[in-house]
């Protein structure tokens, strides 16, 4: 983590406190059971989960890092600055299949960007039970939006306070802080009272305070920090934030559920009896009550006598109760279970299948049932219990999970396989926990790869999906070309390090070559191991692990993939199997992308051949055109423009064929030829539109097209126009004013054989500019097209300067200004065509 939480040694940090406050309040506001805040990190394009409330961090580690361009709701909310509302699993599957595949449970979720001005810091998110539709959660979204606005303002203030310090202040680079969500009930148990005065930082308590905290009076220095450290050493952020908020007159949802050092539960209730303005020095005095809910003697004694095992978990996965039978069946003494995460108390349950069941119960609040086979050594110790299988049921509540466990002789459904626990001293995975990636990454990666069509897009998907799943930081992809490996993608390696390996032959002894020629993946737990296997090989780091994967599709070599890790680590058998399988998916996607790239190159050549190399000229008219292909798919489509001699005038035409790809380009070529033929015959605009409409219907390509056709008389300035479902032209007059030429029009071409295309007339003054364009220039997701046209009109007014007057900016410069934003955009969902025409007063004058 960066920011104040790191700089203030020994203190929890204002940044974390702000995020925790917002998370817990948002959960309450939206009727959720868990949530958190994703924050930008110091790595460009990477979001990190900073706070996770109401869920155990280890079970959700794979979702702790997301790229801003990933197909996840958090990324969209951050990148687009919009709310994302997913009331139920069906809506999630429809809009975000990758996210739904990774967490296939029935729950709803809400995402609100945290912004201040033009800066987006992160995303506030809440997970909640499924709702019938979005209307049920809109009030919660409104309240979340207000909280996100307050958080954004607070983060801006924090950033301004530390703007002179090195590095980003509002950023997160560490593991998430996991806190309990607010408890939903207020039990009355053994309690102690205290008062905190923020002006003096002193705490005074009643006689039972020290006994409840488990400290001697001499061991307690009488400060709020001391209470927080003793009361909840793992929840110090939450306690201090709650004290400060209450003193400032903004009490958080209470009581706070925290856990003492011995694992026992505590509840903290706070209030301030004072009213009126907040005094200087920290706020009003705060009264507090510490409650020890303890086990309910009657309930616990009854559960202790049950023949089946019963144990309880809080929402962070800590064991809060276990009866003797549960301890016996799980093979652990009760004292070793209580207050510990389940996966630590019962290590043999630390497996992806069991974790997935717990995730489902925590997210959906629905009961789950599964069978698991006990380890052999446990069976030998407990042969008298007569079954190697255990039936486990998990019943969630708002504040935790109640679980039952019993021997089972009938195994229903698919039992969960056991993952062997590494022996003491064995290398642990790099992130310190069993990798959860093998459970869901093949599905997510497969879905993501279906949307990648170019080799570059495939490589980007691998970087965004595969590296975070396994904790990798480096990636290189080599493709086979004429028996040499060519570097197609790299990220994370030192600049220039991979250059000597670009273009190596298949006879070179390198791991990236040998993994392809042998068809076997190569795994190295350390750089020393790699150097021993390949003496003299250049190394990019002294410490780290490497995986070399062959990319082979349908038995044909495609290339090789290199994954790099910053730390030494071992690869489990399951991870090796999954990485090998994922390499096969990548190889098939890359092979398809290579074919696509070849076809796209041909299609782009076809389109360039169909677009005019030069525009017909006239001494009194200057014209200029621009075409920008869409960046999704083959980057070819059906937009076109043309200028044709029509008698003693000029015909200006622009059109847009529905769709993209070779078919759209071919249809565009046919329509362009038809319009040119009609224009050369100097046919009236309505006849040109009607004739082209009939041609498209006769061709029956399954596509329609929009079109705008103008016939300009340069001498008189008379313009006659007809349009078919196309955006209206814009006009800039010599005095700098612009307007939309709102003319009547007919339906798009290719739909109605009886369609009529009325003709409108206009007198174009000398030094005026006509602008024709396709919808790709003015349409944006979530923005009305009329707003886009209005923005283009304003841009034309500014770009024109005195463009149509002597000595002004050339018309080509105007066209460049109007397309500058689109030209530099990384993502253009649609093709763009622009045609400008300026009429001169007499030959020789240039606009």
mmCIF file of N, CA and C in Angstrom, residues 12-64:
data_model
loop_
_atom_site.group_PDB
_atom_site.id
_atom_site.type_symbol
_atom_site.label_atom_id
_atom_site.label_comp_id
_atom_site.label_asym_id
_atom_site.label_seq_id
_atom_site.Cartn_x
_atom_site.Cartn_y
_atom_site.Cartn_z
ATOM 1 N N UNK A 12 -2.622 3.389 11.602
ATOM 2 C CA UNK A 12 -3.379 2.707 10.553
ATOM 3 C C UNK A 12 -3.483 3.479 9.263
ATOM 4 N N UNK A 13 -3.443 4.791 9.342
ATOM 5 C CA UNK A 13 -3.473 5.553 8.092
ATOM 6 C C UNK A 13 -4.849 6.063 7.742
ATOM 7 N N UNK A 14 -4.876 7.324 7.400
ATOM 8 C CA UNK A 14 -6.144 7.967 7.059
ATOM 9 C C UNK A 14 -6.763 7.370 5.805
ATOM 10 N N UNK A 15 -5.934 6.975 4.839
ATOM 11 C CA UNK A 15 -6.456 6.421 3.593
ATOM 12 C C UNK A 15 -7.277 5.169 3.865
ATOM 13 N N UNK A 16 -6.724 4.238 4.635
ATOM 14 C CA UNK A 16 -7.450 3.009 4.923
ATOM 15 C C UNK A 16 -8.727 3.287 5.698
ATOM 16 N N UNK A 17 -8.660 4.228 6.646
ATOM 17 C CA UNK A 17 -9.847 4.536 7.432
ATOM 18 C C UNK A 17 -10.977 5.078 6.558
ATOM 19 N N UNK A 18 -10.627 5.960 5.625
ATOM 20 C CA UNK A 18 -11.648 6.502 4.723
ATOM 21 C C UNK A 18 -12.300 5.386 3.902
ATOM 22 N N UNK A 19 -11.494 4.474 3.393
ATOM 23 C CA UNK A 19 -12.027 3.393 2.563
ATOM 24 C C UNK A 19 -12.886 2.437 3.375
ATOM 25 N N UNK A 20 -12.459 2.138 4.607
ATOM 26 C CA UNK A 20 -13.244 1.243 5.460
ATOM 27 C C UNK A 20 -14.584 1.869 5.796
ATOM 28 N N UNK A 21 -14.572 3.149 6.168
ATOM 29 C CA UNK A 21 -15.831 3.836 6.466
ATOM 30 C C UNK A 21 -16.795 3.753 5.290
ATOM 31 N N UNK A 22 -16.290 4.085 4.109
ATOM 32 C CA UNK A 22 -17.156 4.084 2.923
ATOM 33 C C UNK A 22 -17.689 2.687 2.634
ATOM 34 N N UNK A 23 -16.863 1.667 2.783
ATOM 35 C CA UNK A 23 -17.288 0.297 2.482
ATOM 36 C C UNK A 23 -18.411 -0.146 3.398
ATOM 37 N N UNK A 24 -18.209 0.010 4.708
ATOM 38 C CA UNK A 24 -19.216 -0.467 5.653
ATOM 39 C C UNK A 24 -20.512 0.328 5.537
ATOM 40 N N UNK A 25 -20.407 1.633 5.314
ATOM 41 C CA UNK A 25 -21.617 2.433 5.140
ATOM 42 C C UNK A 25 -22.348 2.066 3.860
ATOM 43 N N UNK A 26 -21.615 1.786 2.790
ATOM 44 C CA UNK A 26 -22.257 1.422 1.523
ATOM 45 C C UNK A 26 -22.997 0.092 1.642
ATOM 46 N N UNK A 27 -22.412 -0.862 2.351
ATOM 47 C CA UNK A 27 -23.085 -2.154 2.536
ATOM 48 C C UNK A 27 -24.425 -1.951 3.232
ATOM 49 N N UNK A 28 -24.427 -1.139 4.279
ATOM 50 C CA UNK A 28 -25.674 -0.859 4.995
ATOM 51 C C UNK A 28 -26.652 -0.088 4.111
ATOM 52 N N UNK A 29 -26.135 0.878 3.343
ATOM 53 C CA UNK A 29 -27.012 1.714 2.517
ATOM 54 C C UNK A 29 -27.694 0.923 1.409
ATOM 55 N N UNK A 30 -27.001 -0.062 0.850
ATOM 56 C CA UNK A 30 -27.530 -0.795 -0.298
ATOM 57 C C UNK A 30 -28.135 -2.142 0.090
ATOM 58 N N UNK A 31 -28.267 -2.413 1.382
ATOM 59 C CA UNK A 31 -28.847 -3.680 1.797
ATOM 60 C C UNK A 31 -27.990 -4.869 1.429
ATOM 61 N N UNK A 32 -26.673 -4.683 1.460
ATOM 62 C CA UNK A 32 -25.777 -5.760 1.073
ATOM 63 C C UNK A 32 -25.280 -6.559 2.255
ATOM 64 N N UNK A 33 -24.523 -7.590 1.946
ATOM 65 C CA UNK A 33 -23.909 -8.394 2.997
ATOM 66 C C UNK A 33 -22.382 -8.285 2.974
ATOM 67 N N UNK A 34 -21.830 -7.709 1.930
ATOM 68 C CA UNK A 34 -20.384 -7.553 1.827
ATOM 69 C C UNK A 34 -20.084 -6.533 0.737
ATOM 70 N N UNK A 35 -18.837 -6.123 0.665
ATOM 71 C CA UNK A 35 -18.458 -5.141 -0.353
ATOM 72 C C UNK A 35 -17.024 -4.700 -0.153
ATOM 73 N N UNK A 36 -16.689 -3.588 -0.741
ATOM 74 C CA UNK A 36 -15.324 -3.105 -0.611
ATOM 75 C C UNK A 36 -15.043 -1.953 -1.545
ATOM 76 N N UNK A 37 -13.774 -1.595 -1.647
ATOM 77 C CA UNK A 37 -13.333 -0.506 -2.518
ATOM 78 C C UNK A 37 -12.141 -0.988 -3.330
ATOM 79 N N UNK A 38 -12.241 -0.856 -4.646
ATOM 80 C CA UNK A 38 -11.083 -1.020 -5.522
ATOM 81 C C UNK A 38 -10.457 0.362 -5.712
ATOM 82 N N UNK A 39 -9.138 0.400 -5.686
ATOM 83 C CA UNK A 39 -8.432 1.662 -5.821
ATOM 84 C C UNK A 39 -7.378 1.525 -6.915
ATOM 85 N N UNK A 40 -7.084 2.605 -7.579
ATOM 86 C CA UNK A 40 -6.002 2.594 -8.555
ATOM 87 C C UNK A 40 -4.693 2.251 -7.836
ATOM 88 N N UNK A 41 -3.755 1.709 -8.557
ATOM 89 C CA UNK A 41 -2.461 1.351 -7.981
ATOM 90 C C UNK A 41 -1.372 2.176 -8.642
ATOM 91 N N UNK A 42 -0.132 1.987 -8.194
ATOM 92 C CA UNK A 42 0.981 2.707 -8.808
ATOM 93 C C UNK A 42 1.374 2.087 -10.145
ATOM 94 N N UNK A 43 0.825 0.909 -10.456
ATOM 95 C CA UNK A 43 1.048 0.279 -11.760
ATOM 96 C C UNK A 43 0.001 0.796 -12.734
ATOM 97 N N UNK A 44 0.370 1.449 -13.811
ATOM 98 C CA UNK A 44 -0.627 1.997 -14.741
ATOM 99 C C UNK A 44 -1.568 0.913 -15.246
ATOM 100 N N UNK A 45 -2.860 1.225 -15.211
ATOM 101 C CA UNK A 45 -3.863 0.309 -15.743
ATOM 102 C C UNK A 45 -4.269 -0.808 -14.809
ATOM 103 N N UNK A 46 -3.779 -0.819 -13.565
ATOM 104 C CA UNK A 46 -4.093 -1.909 -12.642
ATOM 105 C C UNK A 46 -4.876 -1.375 -11.454
ATOM 106 N N UNK A 47 -6.027 -2.001 -11.187
ATOM 107 C CA UNK A 47 -6.829 -1.705 -10.001
ATOM 108 C C UNK A 47 -6.564 -2.783 -8.957
ATOM 109 N N UNK A 48 -6.544 -2.365 -7.677
ATOM 110 C CA UNK A 48 -6.335 -3.329 -6.600
ATOM 111 C C UNK A 48 -7.448 -3.194 -5.572
ATOM 112 N N UNK A 49 -7.856 -4.332 -5.034
ATOM 113 C CA UNK A 49 -8.844 -4.347 -3.968
ATOM 114 C C UNK A 49 -8.173 -3.849 -2.694
ATOM 115 N N UNK A 50 -8.601 -2.688 -2.205
ATOM 116 C CA UNK A 50 -7.971 -2.081 -1.038
ATOM 117 C C UNK A 50 -8.643 -2.506 0.258
ATOM 118 N N UNK A 51 -9.959 -2.581 0.249
ATOM 119 C CA UNK A 51 -10.727 -2.966 1.437
ATOM 120 C C UNK A 51 -11.762 -4.000 1.038
ATOM 121 N N UNK A 52 -11.878 -5.044 1.838
ATOM 122 C CA UNK A 52 -12.894 -6.082 1.638
ATOM 123 C C UNK A 52 -13.632 -6.243 2.952
ATOM 124 N N UNK A 53 -14.915 -5.918 2.956
ATOM 125 C CA UNK A 53 -15.727 -5.970 4.169
ATOM 126 C C UNK A 53 -16.713 -7.126 4.083
ATOM 127 N N UNK A 54 -16.707 -7.968 5.105
ATOM 128 C CA UNK A 54 -17.698 -9.037 5.193
ATOM 129 C C UNK A 54 -17.357 -10.292 4.435
ATOM 130 N N UNK A 55 -16.132 -10.407 3.916
ATOM 131 C CA UNK A 55 -15.707 -11.605 3.188
ATOM 132 C C UNK A 55 -14.254 -11.910 3.540
ATOM 133 N N UNK A 56 -13.887 -13.188 3.575
ATOM 134 C CA UNK A 56 -12.490 -13.545 3.872
ATOM 135 C C UNK A 56 -11.577 -13.274 2.689
ATOM 136 N N UNK A 57 -10.519 -12.528 2.924
ATOM 137 C CA UNK A 57 -9.600 -12.157 1.857
ATOM 138 C C UNK A 57 -8.994 -13.319 1.110
ATOM 139 N N UNK A 58 -8.510 -14.374 1.793
ATOM 140 C CA UNK A 58 -7.864 -15.473 1.058
ATOM 141 C C UNK A 58 -8.774 -16.149 0.044
ATOM 142 N N UNK A 59 -10.083 -16.190 0.316
ATOM 143 C CA UNK A 59 -10.992 -16.850 -0.626
ATOM 144 C C UNK A 59 -11.249 -16.003 -1.862
ATOM 145 N N UNK A 60 -10.937 -14.716 -1.797
ATOM 146 C CA UNK A 60 -11.245 -13.826 -2.920
ATOM 147 C C UNK A 60 -9.983 -13.164 -3.468
ATOM 148 N N UNK A 61 -8.834 -13.766 -3.190
ATOM 149 C CA UNK A 61 -7.575 -13.222 -3.679
ATOM 150 C C UNK A 61 -7.505 -13.125 -5.201
ATOM 151 N N UNK A 62 -8.050 -14.088 -5.974
ATOM 152 C CA UNK A 62 -7.935 -13.963 -7.443
ATOM 153 C C UNK A 62 -8.614 -12.728 -8.014
ATOM 154 N N UNK A 63 -9.540 -12.129 -7.276
ATOM 155 C CA UNK A 63 -10.232 -10.937 -7.766
ATOM 156 C C UNK A 63 -9.649 -9.670 -7.154
ATOM 157 N N UNK A 64 -8.475 -9.787 -6.542
ATOM 158 C CA UNK A 64 -7.858 -8.645 -5.877
ATOM 159 C C UNK A 64 -7.157 -7.690 -6.808
#
